[in-house]
Amino acid sequence: MINLNKLKLSLPKNIKTTFIASVIFAILAHLFALTNIIHNHDSLSELPKGYGTGIISGRWLLAILGKVAGKFWGNYNLPFYNNVLSICILVIAACTIVIIFNIQRPIFCVLTGGIFIVAPPITSMFFYPFTSPYYSLAILLAIVAVWLTDKYKLGFLPGALLCACSLGIYQAYLPITIALFVLLLIQKILTQGSKIKIILQKGLLFGETLIFSLLIYFLILHIGLKIQQTSLLGYQNINEMGKIDIHELPSIIKNAYYRFISIPFTDYYGISCTLVLKISILILICISIILIILLLSWQKRNFTTILCCLLLCAIFPLAANSIMLMAPHSSIYTLMVYGSVSIYLLPIITIDLATKELFPNILNQTKRVFLQTTEAGVILFLSITIWNYIYLSNGNYTAMYYTTQQANNYLNSLVTQIRMADGYQPSMEWAFIGENISDPLHGNPWDNTFNYGGNLNSLINIYSRNSFLHNYTGLYPLPLVSDETLSALNTDPVVQSMPCYPADGSIQIYQDIVVIKLEDK
């Protein structure tokens, strides 16, 4: 008889704890997105199929994975399936972070899993369910690259390759790799008995891995563009990726530091969008600084070690916010700032080290009480942060739900009015004059209430309008006039004299065409 118990994979307790906690927090934060159909502009445009923009956005591996998946079972925009798959991948990523930093205490495992699964960039990712599994995979690859590089002698080779692959799916996750490398060095240098020579060697290895990964990424991208005879998009200055004017570099670095340091005082792309979050982040940063000072002073470190530690701490803000270096001329939003979530890992690492190395050797009762109080503070404010992010995730999903319903009702009414126009025939083509609808009676009460990047307050005035008409009213294909005819109508005196929608007369049959005047051209 085969003993099935022997075949079971025995996982360490810290991994089990992180896994279970991450799943529970994921359900609390993201269940609404799993069980409701909610949209933003891009998810509408990718109905029913799509995986996003591939190699022309520099995402060569996304293009490969998308084509392979499309060939075998299709890239369908399935919110429940895609986001559940994404959560599974992200849970593995959270467990990997616990492994990298050897976090053993159950409460710290819970907090690590929680913060990395409910952070605003993850919620923003779930706004795009058509591509969320791929982006989740990019996060996992970026984190595993750190583990391989640090763990194995030649791990920098697969580490660099995985990091390049992560870039090939979505470039904005490189900062999480950089930030984890810096945090790992901080942890190592604060550990009792650490040797500066070994730390410096590790630092050089991490830096070389990042450079090597960028070389691999750009080499494959260049080859792919040549093979497909295409070029990078100008959208969001993607075609300038990797190109930084040396004269701009000081101001870019200054801005990166300023934006990171100001996180506790201003809204940083949803990371600190409430007063509770600002206060929590400020307190956690102060606790981290105090713990670093204690770890350096109570263990009587030499000057070189202290100097190197301070240098790493100074580099950390730039590492966590290195998206500013990667996309200096792009519009950064919530999805792109996952690297900044590493700010919450610093207090976990430092208090974990303090309780392991300082507490057992401290006989002074006052110092012991101080450490216990500090630990309680880290646990309390990280718990508050996680709960606040769960609240904000549900708020953003709910706001998107109502925006979707508003667009559905509004555009259905528009289609009804079009079909009721005098002389309307189903064979007629439609011409939308202008892009925007200025209706004083149309507004979103959720506007500016929950506004993570990618959560728009209207879906009727952007390019998603036609996709909405396709997918929600069944107008497929939409009977639109040619660009040449539309250009002629834009300058036609009769059309120019028409009032704008929703005024009476804004929808007319003219030259056997249904003309819908949205705005003056």
JSON list of N, CA and C in Angstrom, two decimals, residues 304-337:
[
{"chain": "A", "resi": 304, "resn": "THR", "atom": "N", "xyz": [32.59, 52.00, 8.98]},
{"chain": "A", "resi": 304, "resn": "THR", "atom": "CA", "xyz": [32.37, 51.60, 7.58]},
{"chain": "A", "resi": 304, "resn": "THR", "atom": "C", "xyz": [31.00, 50.95, 7.41]},
{"chain": "A", "resi": 305, "resn": "THR", "atom": "N", "xyz": [30.65, 50.09, 8.35]},
{"chain": "A", "resi": 305, "resn": "THR", "atom": "CA", "xyz": [29.35, 49.42, 8.29]},
{"chain": "A", "resi": 305, "resn": "THR", "atom": "C", "xyz": [28.22, 50.43, 8.41]},
{"chain": "A", "resi": 306, "resn": "ILE", "atom": "N", "xyz": [28.36, 51.36, 9.34]},
{"chain": "A", "resi": 306, "resn": "ILE", "atom": "CA", "xyz": [27.33, 52.39, 9.53]},
{"chain": "A", "resi": 306, "resn": "ILE", "atom": "C", "xyz": [27.18, 53.23, 8.27]},
{"chain": "A", "resi": 307, "resn": "LEU", "atom": "N", "xyz": [28.32, 53.62, 7.69]},
{"chain": "A", "resi": 307, "resn": "LEU", "atom": "CA", "xyz": [28.30, 54.46, 6.49]},
{"chain": "A", "resi": 307, "resn": "LEU", "atom": "C", "xyz": [27.63, 53.73, 5.33]},
{"chain": "A", "resi": 308, "resn": "CYS", "atom": "N", "xyz": [27.97, 52.46, 5.13]},
{"chain": "A", "resi": 308, "resn": "CYS", "atom": "CA", "xyz": [27.37, 51.68, 4.03]},
{"chain": "A", "resi": 308, "resn": "CYS", "atom": "C", "xyz": [25.87, 51.50, 4.23]},
{"chain": "A", "resi": 309, "resn": "CYS", "atom": "N", "xyz": [25.47, 51.28, 5.49]},
{"chain": "A", "resi": 309, "resn": "CYS", "atom": "CA", "xyz": [24.05, 51.11, 5.79]},
{"chain": "A", "resi": 309, "resn": "CYS", "atom": "C", "xyz": [23.28, 52.40, 5.49]},
{"chain": "A", "resi": 310, "resn": "LEU", "atom": "N", "xyz": [23.84, 53.53, 5.91]},
{"chain": "A", "resi": 310, "resn": "LEU", "atom": "CA", "xyz": [23.20, 54.81, 5.64]},
{"chain": "A", "resi": 310, "resn": "LEU", "atom": "C", "xyz": [23.11, 55.09, 4.15]},
{"chain": "A", "resi": 311, "resn": "LEU", "atom": "N", "xyz": [24.15, 54.69, 3.42]},
{"chain": "A", "resi": 311, "resn": "LEU", "atom": "CA", "xyz": [24.15, 54.88, 1.97]},
{"chain": "A", "resi": 311, "resn": "LEU", "atom": "C", "xyz": [23.03, 54.05, 1.32]},
{"chain": "A", "resi": 312, "resn": "LEU", "atom": "N", "xyz": [22.87, 52.81, 1.77]},
{"chain": "A", "resi": 312, "resn": "LEU", "atom": "CA", "xyz": [21.80, 51.95, 1.24]},
{"chain": "A", "resi": 312, "resn": "LEU", "atom": "C", "xyz": [20.43, 52.53, 1.57]},
{"chain": "A", "resi": 313, "resn": "CYS", "atom": "N", "xyz": [20.30, 53.04, 2.79]},
{"chain": "A", "resi": 313, "resn": "CYS", "atom": "CA", "xyz": [19.02, 53.66, 3.18]},
{"chain": "A", "resi": 313, "resn": "CYS", "atom": "C", "xyz": [18.73, 54.89, 2.32]},
{"chain": "A", "resi": 314, "resn": "ALA", "atom": "N", "xyz": [19.77, 55.60, 1.93]},
{"chain": "A", "resi": 314, "resn": "ALA", "atom": "CA", "xyz": [19.60, 56.77, 1.08]},
{"chain": "A", "resi": 314, "resn": "ALA", "atom": "C", "xyz": [19.23, 56.37, -0.35]},
{"chain": "A", "resi": 315, "resn": "ILE", "atom": "N", "xyz": [19.71, 55.21, -0.79]},
{"chain": "A", "resi": 315, "resn": "ILE", "atom": "CA", "xyz": [19.41, 54.71, -2.13]},
{"chain": "A", "resi": 315, "resn": "ILE", "atom": "C", "xyz": [17.99, 54.15, -2.21]},
{"chain": "A", "resi": 316, "resn": "PHE", "atom": "N", "xyz": [17.50, 53.64, -1.09]},
{"chain": "A", "resi": 316, "resn": "PHE", "atom": "CA", "xyz": [16.20, 52.95, -1.10]},
{"chain": "A", "resi": 316, "resn": "PHE", "atom": "C", "xyz": [15.05, 53.77, -1.69]},
{"chain": "A", "resi": 317, "resn": "PRO", "atom": "N", "xyz": [14.85, 55.04, -1.31]},
{"chain": "A", "resi": 317, "resn": "PRO", "atom": "CA", "xyz": [13.76, 55.81, -1.91]},
{"chain": "A", "resi": 317, "resn": "PRO", "atom": "C", "xyz": [13.84, 55.88, -3.43]},
{"chain": "A", "resi": 318, "resn": "LEU", "atom": "N", "xyz": [15.06, 56.04, -3.95]},
{"chain": "A", "resi": 318, "resn": "LEU", "atom": "CA", "xyz": [15.24, 56.09, -5.40]},
{"chain": "A", "resi": 318, "resn": "LEU", "atom": "C", "xyz": [14.94, 54.74, -6.02]},
{"chain": "A", "resi": 319, "resn": "ALA", "atom": "N", "xyz": [15.33, 53.66, -5.34]},
{"chain": "A", "resi": 319, "resn": "ALA", "atom": "CA", "xyz": [15.07, 52.31, -5.85]},
{"chain": "A", "resi": 319, "resn": "ALA", "atom": "C", "xyz": [13.57, 52.03, -5.90]},
{"chain": "A", "resi": 320, "resn": "ALA", "atom": "N", "xyz": [12.88, 52.31, -4.79]},
{"chain": "A", "resi": 320, "resn": "ALA", "atom": "CA", "xyz": [11.44, 52.04, -4.72]},
{"chain": "A", "resi": 320, "resn": "ALA", "atom": "C", "xyz": [10.65, 52.89, -5.69]},
{"chain": "A", "resi": 321, "resn": "ASN", "atom": "N", "xyz": [11.15, 54.08, -5.97]},
{"chain": "A", "resi": 321, "resn": "ASN", "atom": "CA", "xyz": [10.45, 55.01, -6.86]},
{"chain": "A", "resi": 321, "resn": "ASN", "atom": "C", "xyz": [11.17, 55.15, -8.20]},
{"chain": "A", "resi": 322, "resn": "SER", "atom": "N", "xyz": [11.91, 54.12, -8.60]},
{"chain": "A", "resi": 322, "resn": "SER", "atom": "CA", "xyz": [12.69, 54.20, -9.83]},
{"chain": "A", "resi": 322, "resn": "SER", "atom": "C", "xyz": [11.83, 54.23, -11.09]},
{"chain": "A", "resi": 323, "resn": "ILE", "atom": "N", "xyz": [10.51, 54.07, -10.94]},
{"chain": "A", "resi": 323, "resn": "ILE", "atom": "CA", "xyz": [9.63, 54.24, -12.09]},
{"chain": "A", "resi": 323, "resn": "ILE", "atom": "C", "xyz": [9.77, 55.65, -12.66]},
{"chain": "A", "resi": 324, "resn": "MET", "atom": "N", "xyz": [10.15, 56.61, -11.80]},
{"chain": "A", "resi": 324, "resn": "MET", "atom": "CA", "xyz": [10.37, 57.99, -12.25]},
{"chain": "A", "resi": 324, "resn": "MET", "atom": "C", "xyz": [11.56, 58.08, -13.19]},
{"chain": "A", "resi": 325, "resn": "LEU", "atom": "N", "xyz": [12.54, 57.19, -12.99]},
{"chain": "A", "resi": 325, "resn": "LEU", "atom": "CA", "xyz": [13.70, 57.14, -13.88]},
{"chain": "A", "resi": 325, "resn": "LEU", "atom": "C", "xyz": [13.36, 56.43, -15.18]},
{"chain": "A", "resi": 326, "resn": "MET", "atom": "N", "xyz": [12.52, 55.39, -15.06]},
{"chain": "A", "resi": 326, "resn": "MET", "atom": "CA", "xyz": [12.18, 54.59, -16.23]},
{"chain": "A", "resi": 326, "resn": "MET", "atom": "C", "xyz": [11.23, 55.31, -17.17]},
{"chain": "A", "resi": 327, "resn": "ALA", "atom": "N", "xyz": [10.32, 56.12, -16.60]},
{"chain": "A", "resi": 327, "resn": "ALA", "atom": "CA", "xyz": [9.31, 56.79, -17.41]},
{"chain": "A", "resi": 327, "resn": "ALA", "atom": "C", "xyz": [9.25, 58.27, -17.06]},
{"chain": "A", "resi": 328, "resn": "PRO", "atom": "N", "xyz": [10.35, 59.01, -17.30]},
{"chain": "A", "resi": 328, "resn": "PRO", "atom": "CA", "xyz": [10.39, 60.42, -16.87]},
{"chain": "A", "resi": 328, "resn": "PRO", "atom": "C", "xyz": [9.43, 61.32, -17.61]},
{"chain": "A", "resi": 329, "resn": "HIS", "atom": "N", "xyz": [9.01, 60.90, -18.83]},
{"chain": "A", "resi": 329, "resn": "HIS", "atom": "CA", "xyz": [8.13, 61.75, -19.62]},
{"chain": "A", "resi": 329, "resn": "HIS", "atom": "C", "xyz": [6.75, 61.12, -19.83]},
{"chain": "A", "resi": 330, "resn": "SER", "atom": "N", "xyz": [6.43, 60.12, -19.02]},
{"chain": "A", "resi": 330, "resn": "SER", "atom": "CA", "xyz": [5.15, 59.44, -19.15]},
{"chain": "A", "resi": 330, "resn": "SER", "atom": "C", "xyz": [4.22, 59.83, -18.00]},
{"chain": "A", "resi": 331, "resn": "SER", "atom": "N", "xyz": [2.95, 59.57, -18.22]},
{"chain": "A", "resi": 331, "resn": "SER", "atom": "CA", "xyz": [1.97, 59.80, -17.16]},
{"chain": "A", "resi": 331, "resn": "SER", "atom": "C", "xyz": [1.93, 58.56, -16.26]},
{"chain": "A", "resi": 332, "resn": "ILE", "atom": "N", "xyz": [2.46, 58.71, -15.07]},
{"chain": "A", "resi": 332, "resn": "ILE", "atom": "CA", "xyz": [2.52, 57.58, -14.12]},
{"chain": "A", "resi": 332, "resn": "ILE", "atom": "C", "xyz": [1.19, 57.50, -13.39]},
{"chain": "A", "resi": 333, "resn": "TYR", "atom": "N", "xyz": [0.69, 56.29, -13.19]},
{"chain": "A", "resi": 333, "resn": "TYR", "atom": "CA", "xyz": [-0.54, 56.10, -12.43]},
{"chain": "A", "resi": 333, "resn": "TYR", "atom": "C", "xyz": [-0.41, 54.86, -11.56]},
{"chain": "A", "resi": 334, "resn": "THR", "atom": "N", "xyz": [-1.47, 54.53, -10.83]},
{"chain": "A", "resi": 334, "resn": "THR", "atom": "CA", "xyz": [-1.42, 53.56, -9.75]},
{"chain": "A", "resi": 334, "resn": "THR", "atom": "C", "xyz": [-0.81, 52.22, -10.15]},
{"chain": "A", "resi": 335, "resn": "LEU", "atom": "N", "xyz": [-1.19, 51.71, -11.30]},
{"chain": "A", "resi": 335, "resn": "LEU", "atom": "CA", "xyz": [-0.72, 50.40, -11.74]},
{"chain": "A", "resi": 335, "resn": "LEU", "atom": "C", "xyz": [0.81, 50.32, -11.79]},
{"chain": "A", "resi": 336, "resn": "MET", "atom": "N", "xyz": [1.46, 51.45, -12.01]},
{"chain": "A", "resi": 336, "resn": "MET", "atom": "CA", "xyz": [2.89, 51.47, -12.29]},
{"chain": "A", "resi": 336, "resn": "MET", "atom": "C", "xyz": [3.77, 51.61, -11.04]},
{"chain": "A", "resi": 337, "resn": "VAL", "atom": "N", "xyz": [3.20, 51.75, -9.86]},
{"chain": "A", "resi": 337, "resn": "VAL", "atom": "CA", "xyz": [4.02, 52.09, -8.69]},
{"chain": "A", "resi": 337, "resn": "VAL", "atom": "C", "xyz": [4.09, 50.94, -7.68]}
]
